[in-house]
Amino acid sequence: MKIIKAPAVDKEVISEMGDTCVLMRARLISRVITAIHDEELASLGIGSAQFALLVVIYQIEPVTRAEIGRYNHQDRSTLTRNMRLLLEQGWIEEIRNPDSARGRPVLLTQAGKDLLYSAEPGWRAAQARARTLLGKQGVSAVMATAKRIMELQPG
């Protein structure tokens, strides 16, 4: 990509970026919703990223890291970092099958299922706060957009 020198007096393009950028708004919403969930789940010693990963693993288990990454649109380093914590805490376990070419699938342990069950009140409180913040139309837009993204996934 070629970098173009910005004109000294033309601030309109950069102002437009700040005022209308979908990326900036989506990241703002993500940070705020993440913080709400982190706060509500903190008493269990789990963050929103690990919570969401546990739920994804439960939904599609047994599942490999590659499958989780594709499903969750998550890069390998972030996924590895979050899965390491889940493994260390004993919330997930690897299935070792020398006859399988699928890598090492993971699934939730009973401790992981217990944690998710225990997280229900905090999750419900976070959901209520997020829904209040986003409003009915905002929640509908988020859910519809996520559904479209999931439907477009190769699979």
PDB file of N, CA and C in Angstrom, residues 1-67:
ATOM      1  N   MET A   1       0.843  -1.170   0.000  1.00  0.00           N
ATOM      2  CA  MET A   1       0.000   0.000   0.000  1.00  0.00           C
ATOM      3  C   MET A   1       0.889   1.234   0.000  1.00  0.00           C
ATOM      4  N   LYS A   2       0.519   2.176  -0.814  1.00  0.00           N
ATOM      5  CA  LYS A   2       1.279   3.423  -0.907  1.00  0.00           C
ATOM      6  C   LYS A   2       0.685   4.448   0.061  1.00  0.00           C
ATOM      7  N   ILE A   3       1.544   5.078   0.843  1.00  0.00           N
ATOM      8  CA  ILE A   3       1.114   6.127   1.763  1.00  0.00           C
ATOM      9  C   ILE A   3       1.102   7.446   1.010  1.00  0.00           C
ATOM     10  N   ILE A   4      -0.009   8.160   1.122  1.00  0.00           N
ATOM     11  CA  ILE A   4      -0.183   9.448   0.442  1.00  0.00           C
ATOM     12  C   ILE A   4      -0.072  10.557   1.472  1.00  0.00           C
ATOM     13  N   LYS A   5       0.716  11.562   1.178  1.00  0.00           N
ATOM     14  CA  LYS A   5       0.877  12.692   2.088  1.00  0.00           C
ATOM     15  C   LYS A   5      -0.431  13.481   2.152  1.00  0.00           C
ATOM     16  N   ALA A   6      -0.910  13.705   3.377  1.00  0.00           N
ATOM     17  CA  ALA A   6      -2.169  14.424   3.574  1.00  0.00           C
ATOM     18  C   ALA A   6      -1.973  15.909   3.338  1.00  0.00           C
ATOM     19  N   PRO A   7      -2.933  16.537   2.656  1.00  0.00           N
ATOM     20  CA  PRO A   7      -2.854  17.992   2.484  1.00  0.00           C
ATOM     21  C   PRO A   7      -2.968  18.692   3.842  1.00  0.00           C
ATOM     22  N   ALA A   8      -2.287  19.781   3.987  1.00  0.00           N
ATOM     23  CA  ALA A   8      -2.246  20.496   5.274  1.00  0.00           C
ATOM     24  C   ALA A   8      -3.616  21.001   5.706  1.00  0.00           C
ATOM     25  N   VAL A   9      -4.463  21.394   4.783  1.00  0.00           N
ATOM     26  CA  VAL A   9      -5.731  22.011   5.150  1.00  0.00           C
ATOM     27  C   VAL A   9      -6.939  21.090   5.021  1.00  0.00           C
ATOM     28  N   ASP A  10      -6.808  19.941   4.383  1.00  0.00           N
ATOM     29  CA  ASP A  10      -7.948  19.051   4.156  1.00  0.00           C
ATOM     30  C   ASP A  10      -8.123  18.081   5.313  1.00  0.00           C
ATOM     31  N   LYS A  11      -9.014  18.455   6.235  1.00  0.00           N
ATOM     32  CA  LYS A  11      -9.289  17.599   7.384  1.00  0.00           C
ATOM     33  C   LYS A  11     -10.611  16.864   7.224  1.00  0.00           C
ATOM     34  N   GLU A  12     -11.315  17.114   6.112  1.00  0.00           N
ATOM     35  CA  GLU A  12     -12.646  16.541   5.924  1.00  0.00           C
ATOM     36  C   GLU A  12     -12.634  15.017   5.868  1.00  0.00           C
ATOM     37  N   VAL A  13     -11.673  14.458   5.166  1.00  0.00           N
ATOM     38  CA  VAL A  13     -11.629  13.005   5.030  1.00  0.00           C
ATOM     39  C   VAL A  13     -11.408  12.355   6.395  1.00  0.00           C
ATOM     40  N   ILE A  14     -10.474  12.878   7.160  1.00  0.00           N
ATOM     41  CA  ILE A  14     -10.184  12.288   8.467  1.00  0.00           C
ATOM     42  C   ILE A  14     -11.354  12.532   9.420  1.00  0.00           C
ATOM     43  N   SER A  15     -11.996  13.689   9.335  1.00  0.00           N
ATOM     44  CA  SER A  15     -13.185  13.942  10.154  1.00  0.00           C
ATOM     45  C   SER A  15     -14.298  12.971   9.805  1.00  0.00           C
ATOM     46  N   GLU A  16     -14.474  12.714   8.510  1.00  0.00           N
ATOM     47  CA  GLU A  16     -15.485  11.747   8.082  1.00  0.00           C
ATOM     48  C   GLU A  16     -15.180  10.365   8.655  1.00  0.00           C
ATOM     49  N   MET A  17     -13.895   9.988   8.643  1.00  0.00           N
ATOM     50  CA  MET A  17     -13.513   8.702   9.216  1.00  0.00           C
ATOM     51  C   MET A  17     -13.931   8.626  10.684  1.00  0.00           C
ATOM     52  N   GLY A  18     -13.652   9.674  11.432  1.00  0.00           N
ATOM     53  CA  GLY A  18     -13.988   9.694  12.855  1.00  0.00           C
ATOM     54  C   GLY A  18     -15.476   9.713  13.121  1.00  0.00           C
ATOM     55  N   ASP A  19     -16.230  10.330  12.226  1.00  0.00           N
ATOM     56  CA  ASP A  19     -17.668  10.475  12.432  1.00  0.00           C
ATOM     57  C   ASP A  19     -18.492   9.292  11.922  1.00  0.00           C
ATOM     58  N   THR A  20     -17.996   8.567  10.921  1.00  0.00           N
ATOM     59  CA  THR A  20     -18.828   7.559  10.263  1.00  0.00           C
ATOM     60  C   THR A  20     -18.222   6.160  10.197  1.00  0.00           C
ATOM     61  N   CYS A  21     -17.096   5.941  10.812  1.00  0.00           N
ATOM     62  CA  CYS A  21     -16.390   4.669  10.667  1.00  0.00           C
ATOM     63  C   CYS A  21     -17.114   3.527  11.389  1.00  0.00           C
ATOM     64  N   VAL A  22     -17.537   2.545  10.625  1.00  0.00           N
ATOM     65  CA  VAL A  22     -18.205   1.371  11.179  1.00  0.00           C
ATOM     66  C   VAL A  22     -17.248   0.608  12.104  1.00  0.00           C
ATOM     67  N   LEU A  23     -15.995   0.505  11.711  1.00  0.00           N
ATOM     68  CA  LEU A  23     -15.001  -0.182  12.536  1.00  0.00           C
ATOM     69  C   LEU A  23     -14.922   0.442  13.928  1.00  0.00           C
ATOM     70  N   MET A  24     -14.782   1.756  13.985  1.00  0.00           N
ATOM     71  CA  MET A  24     -14.648   2.421  15.290  1.00  0.00           C
ATOM     72  C   MET A  24     -15.881   2.201  16.156  1.00  0.00           C
ATOM     73  N   ARG A  25     -17.061   2.273  15.553  1.00  0.00           N
ATOM     74  CA  ARG A  25     -18.291   2.101  16.327  1.00  0.00           C
ATOM     75  C   ARG A  25     -18.444   0.644  16.789  1.00  0.00           C
ATOM     76  N   ALA A  26     -18.125  -0.305  15.902  1.00  0.00           N
ATOM     77  CA  ALA A  26     -18.239  -1.717  16.283  1.00  0.00           C
ATOM     78  C   ALA A  26     -17.258  -2.052  17.406  1.00  0.00           C
ATOM     79  N   ARG A  27     -16.041  -1.508  17.349  1.00  0.00           N
ATOM     80  CA  ARG A  27     -15.062  -1.761  18.406  1.00  0.00           C
ATOM     81  C   ARG A  27     -15.493  -1.122  19.728  1.00  0.00           C
ATOM     82  N   LEU A  28     -16.088   0.065  19.672  1.00  0.00           N
ATOM     83  CA  LEU A  28     -16.604   0.718  20.872  1.00  0.00           C
ATOM     84  C   LEU A  28     -17.680  -0.153  21.523  1.00  0.00           C
ATOM     85  N   ILE A  29     -18.641  -0.605  20.711  1.00  0.00           N
ATOM     86  CA  ILE A  29     -19.713  -1.459  21.227  1.00  0.00           C
ATOM     87  C   ILE A  29     -19.115  -2.733  21.819  1.00  0.00           C
ATOM     88  N   SER A  30     -18.176  -3.336  21.114  1.00  0.00           N
ATOM     89  CA  SER A  30     -17.543  -4.566  21.593  1.00  0.00           C
ATOM     90  C   SER A  30     -16.853  -4.361  22.937  1.00  0.00           C
ATOM     91  N   ARG A  31     -16.111  -3.272  23.058  1.00  0.00           N
ATOM     92  CA  ARG A  31     -15.405  -3.013  24.322  1.00  0.00           C
ATOM     93  C   ARG A  31     -16.375  -2.816  25.482  1.00  0.00           C
ATOM     94  N   VAL A  32     -17.457  -2.084  25.240  1.00  0.00           N
ATOM     95  CA  VAL A  32     -18.420  -1.813  26.305  1.00  0.00           C
ATOM     96  C   VAL A  32     -19.158  -3.087  26.703  1.00  0.00           C
ATOM     97  N   ILE A  33     -19.619  -3.871  25.731  1.00  0.00           N
ATOM     98  CA  ILE A  33     -20.330  -5.115  26.033  1.00  0.00           C
ATOM     99  C   ILE A  33     -19.386  -6.110  26.715  1.00  0.00           C
ATOM    100  N   THR A  34     -18.138  -6.156  26.269  1.00  0.00           N
ATOM    101  CA  THR A  34     -17.141  -7.019  26.898  1.00  0.00           C
ATOM    102  C   THR A  34     -16.930  -6.618  28.354  1.00  0.00           C
ATOM    103  N   ALA A  35     -16.809  -5.320  28.613  1.00  0.00           N
ATOM    104  CA  ALA A  35     -16.596  -4.838  29.984  1.00  0.00           C
ATOM    105  C   ALA A  35     -17.776  -5.189  30.887  1.00  0.00           C
ATOM    106  N   ILE A  36     -18.982  -5.091  30.365  1.00  0.00           N
ATOM    107  CA  ILE A  36     -20.170  -5.460  31.147  1.00  0.00           C
ATOM    108  C   ILE A  36     -20.097  -6.932  31.541  1.00  0.00           C
ATOM    109  N   HIS A  37     -19.786  -7.785  30.578  1.00  0.00           N
ATOM    110  CA  HIS A  37     -19.705  -9.220  30.871  1.00  0.00           C
ATOM    111  C   HIS A  37     -18.534  -9.542  31.800  1.00  0.00           C
ATOM    112  N   ASP A  38     -17.399  -8.887  31.582  1.00  0.00           N
ATOM    113  CA  ASP A  38     -16.251  -9.095  32.480  1.00  0.00           C
ATOM    114  C   ASP A  38     -16.633  -8.761  33.918  1.00  0.00           C
ATOM    115  N   GLU A  39     -17.333  -7.668  34.098  1.00  0.00           N
ATOM    116  CA  GLU A  39     -17.733  -7.238  35.441  1.00  0.00           C
ATOM    117  C   GLU A  39     -18.684  -8.250  36.090  1.00  0.00           C
ATOM    118  N   GLU A  40     -19.648  -8.711  35.338  1.00  0.00           N
ATOM    119  CA  GLU A  40     -20.646  -9.633  35.885  1.00  0.00           C
ATOM    120  C   GLU A  40     -20.082 -11.035  36.134  1.00  0.00           C
ATOM    121  N   LEU A  41     -19.038 -11.417  35.405  1.00  0.00           N
ATOM    122  CA  LEU A  41     -18.461 -12.760  35.547  1.00  0.00           C
ATOM    123  C   LEU A  41     -17.217 -12.789  36.440  1.00  0.00           C
ATOM    124  N   ALA A  42     -16.750 -11.629  36.862  1.00  0.00           N
ATOM    125  CA  ALA A  42     -15.489 -11.522  37.606  1.00  0.00           C
ATOM    126  C   ALA A  42     -15.467 -12.388  38.867  1.00  0.00           C
ATOM    127  N   SER A  43     -16.573 -12.497  39.558  1.00  0.00           N
ATOM    128  CA  SER A  43     -16.590 -13.264  40.809  1.00  0.00           C
ATOM    129  C   SER A  43     -16.275 -14.747  40.590  1.00  0.00           C
ATOM    130  N   LEU A  44     -16.413 -15.224  39.357  1.00  0.00           N
ATOM    131  CA  LEU A  44     -16.124 -16.622  39.043  1.00  0.00           C
ATOM    132  C   LEU A  44     -14.687 -16.822  38.566  1.00  0.00           C
ATOM    133  N   GLY A  45     -13.951 -15.723  38.434  1.00  0.00           N
ATOM    134  CA  GLY A  45     -12.564 -15.828  37.986  1.00  0.00           C
ATOM    135  C   GLY A  45     -12.432 -16.111  36.507  1.00  0.00           C
ATOM    136  N   ILE A  46     -13.407 -15.678  35.734  1.00  0.00           N
ATOM    137  CA  ILE A  46     -13.372 -15.895  34.288  1.00  0.00           C
ATOM    138  C   ILE A  46     -13.718 -14.596  33.581  1.00  0.00           C
ATOM    139  N   GLY A  47     -13.035 -14.352  32.478  1.00  0.00           N
ATOM    140  CA  GLY A  47     -13.319 -13.176  31.675  1.00  0.00           C
ATOM    141  C   GLY A  47     -14.288 -13.516  30.555  1.00  0.00           C
ATOM    142  N   SER A  48     -14.789 -12.495  29.910  1.00  0.00           N
ATOM    143  CA  SER A  48     -15.774 -12.698  28.849  1.00  0.00           C
ATOM    144  C   SER A  48     -15.208 -13.500  27.682  1.00  0.00           C
ATOM    145  N   ALA A  49     -13.940 -13.308  27.360  1.00  0.00           N
ATOM    146  CA  ALA A  49     -13.342 -14.050  26.237  1.00  0.00           C
ATOM    147  C   ALA A  49     -13.315 -15.548  26.537  1.00  0.00           C
ATOM    148  N   GLN A  50     -12.928 -15.907  27.746  1.00  0.00           N
ATOM    149  CA  GLN A  50     -12.882 -17.318  28.112  1.00  0.00           C
ATOM    150  C   GLN A  50     -14.295 -17.900  28.242  1.00  0.00           C
ATOM    151  N   PHE A  51     -15.204 -17.106  28.781  1.00  0.00           N
ATOM    152  CA  PHE A  51     -16.598 -17.542  28.897  1.00  0.00           C
ATOM    153  C   PHE A  51     -17.163 -17.858  27.516  1.00  0.00           C
ATOM    154  N   ALA A  52     -17.001 -16.933  26.578  1.00  0.00           N
ATOM    155  CA  ALA A  52     -17.530 -17.126  25.229  1.00  0.00           C
ATOM    156  C   ALA A  52     -16.896 -18.354  24.569  1.00  0.00           C
ATOM    157  N   LEU A  53     -15.606 -18.550  24.794  1.00  0.00           N
ATOM    158  CA  LEU A  53     -14.918 -19.698  24.221  1.00  0.00           C
ATOM    159  C   LEU A  53     -15.459 -21.006  24.801  1.00  0.00           C
ATOM    160  N   LEU A  54     -15.721 -21.037  26.097  1.00  0.00           N
ATOM    161  CA  LEU A  54     -16.314 -22.232  26.705  1.00  0.00           C
ATOM    162  C   LEU A  54     -17.667 -22.554  26.086  1.00  0.00           C
ATOM    163  N   VAL A  55     -18.475 -21.532  25.869  1.00  0.00           N
ATOM    164  CA  VAL A  55     -19.800 -21.745  25.280  1.00  0.00           C
ATOM    165  C   VAL A  55     -19.663 -22.274  23.854  1.00  0.00           C
ATOM    166  N   VAL A  56     -18.751 -21.706  23.073  1.00  0.00           N
ATOM    167  CA  VAL A  56     -18.529 -22.175  21.701  1.00  0.00           C
ATOM    168  C   VAL A  56     -18.079 -23.630  21.710  1.00  0.00           C
ATOM    169  N   ILE A  57     -17.127 -23.950  22.571  1.00  0.00           N
ATOM    170  CA  ILE A  57     -16.638 -25.333  22.639  1.00  0.00           C
ATOM    171  C   ILE A  57     -17.791 -26.277  22.983  1.00  0.00           C
ATOM    172  N   TYR A  58     -18.608 -25.892  23.946  1.00  0.00           N
ATOM    173  CA  TYR A  58     -19.740 -26.740  24.327  1.00  0.00           C
ATOM    174  C   TYR A  58     -20.702 -26.933  23.151  1.00  0.00           C
ATOM    175  N   GLN A  59     -20.947 -25.875  22.391  1.00  0.00           N
ATOM    176  CA  GLN A  59     -21.896 -25.945  21.277  1.00  0.00           C
ATOM    177  C   GLN A  59     -21.459 -26.901  20.181  1.00  0.00           C
ATOM    178  N   ILE A  60     -20.149 -27.000  19.939  1.00  0.00           N
ATOM    179  CA  ILE A  60     -19.698 -27.774  18.773  1.00  0.00           C
ATOM    180  C   ILE A  60     -18.701 -28.881  19.131  1.00  0.00           C
ATOM    181  N   GLU A  61     -18.617 -29.240  20.412  1.00  0.00           N
ATOM    182  CA  GLU A  61     -17.639 -30.245  20.832  1.00  0.00           C
ATOM    183  C   GLU A  61     -17.988 -31.636  20.332  1.00  0.00           C
ATOM    184  N   PRO A  62     -16.990 -32.520  20.223  1.00  0.00           N
ATOM    185  CA  PRO A  62     -15.559 -32.246  20.337  1.00  0.00           C
ATOM    186  C   PRO A  62     -15.101 -31.434  19.123  1.00  0.00           C
ATOM    187  N   VAL A  63     -14.166 -30.507  19.381  1.00  0.00           N
ATOM    188  CA  VAL A  63     -13.795 -29.557  18.339  1.00  0.00           C
ATOM    189  C   VAL A  63     -12.302 -29.279  18.394  1.00  0.00           C
ATOM    190  N   THR A  64     -11.698 -29.133  17.235  1.00  0.00           N
ATOM    191  CA  THR A  64     -10.276 -28.805  17.178  1.00  0.00           C
ATOM    192  C   THR A  64     -10.078 -27.302  17.252  1.00  0.00           C
ATOM    193  N   ARG A  65      -8.845 -26.904  17.513  1.00  0.00           N
ATOM    194  CA  ARG A  65      -8.522 -25.470  17.546  1.00  0.00           C
ATOM    195  C   ARG A  65      -8.827 -24.812  16.206  1.00  0.00           C
ATOM    196  N   ALA A  66      -8.493 -25.492  15.121  1.00  0.00           N
ATOM    197  CA  ALA A  66      -8.748 -24.929  13.784  1.00  0.00           C
ATOM    198  C   ALA A  66     -10.236 -24.711  13.561  1.00  0.00           C
ATOM    199  N   GLU A  67     -11.053 -25.652  14.006  1.00  0.00           N
ATOM    200  CA  GLU A  67     -12.503 -25.516  13.847  1.00  0.00           C
ATOM    201  C   GLU A  67     -13.045 -24.361  14.694  1.00  0.00           C
TER     202      GLU A  67
END
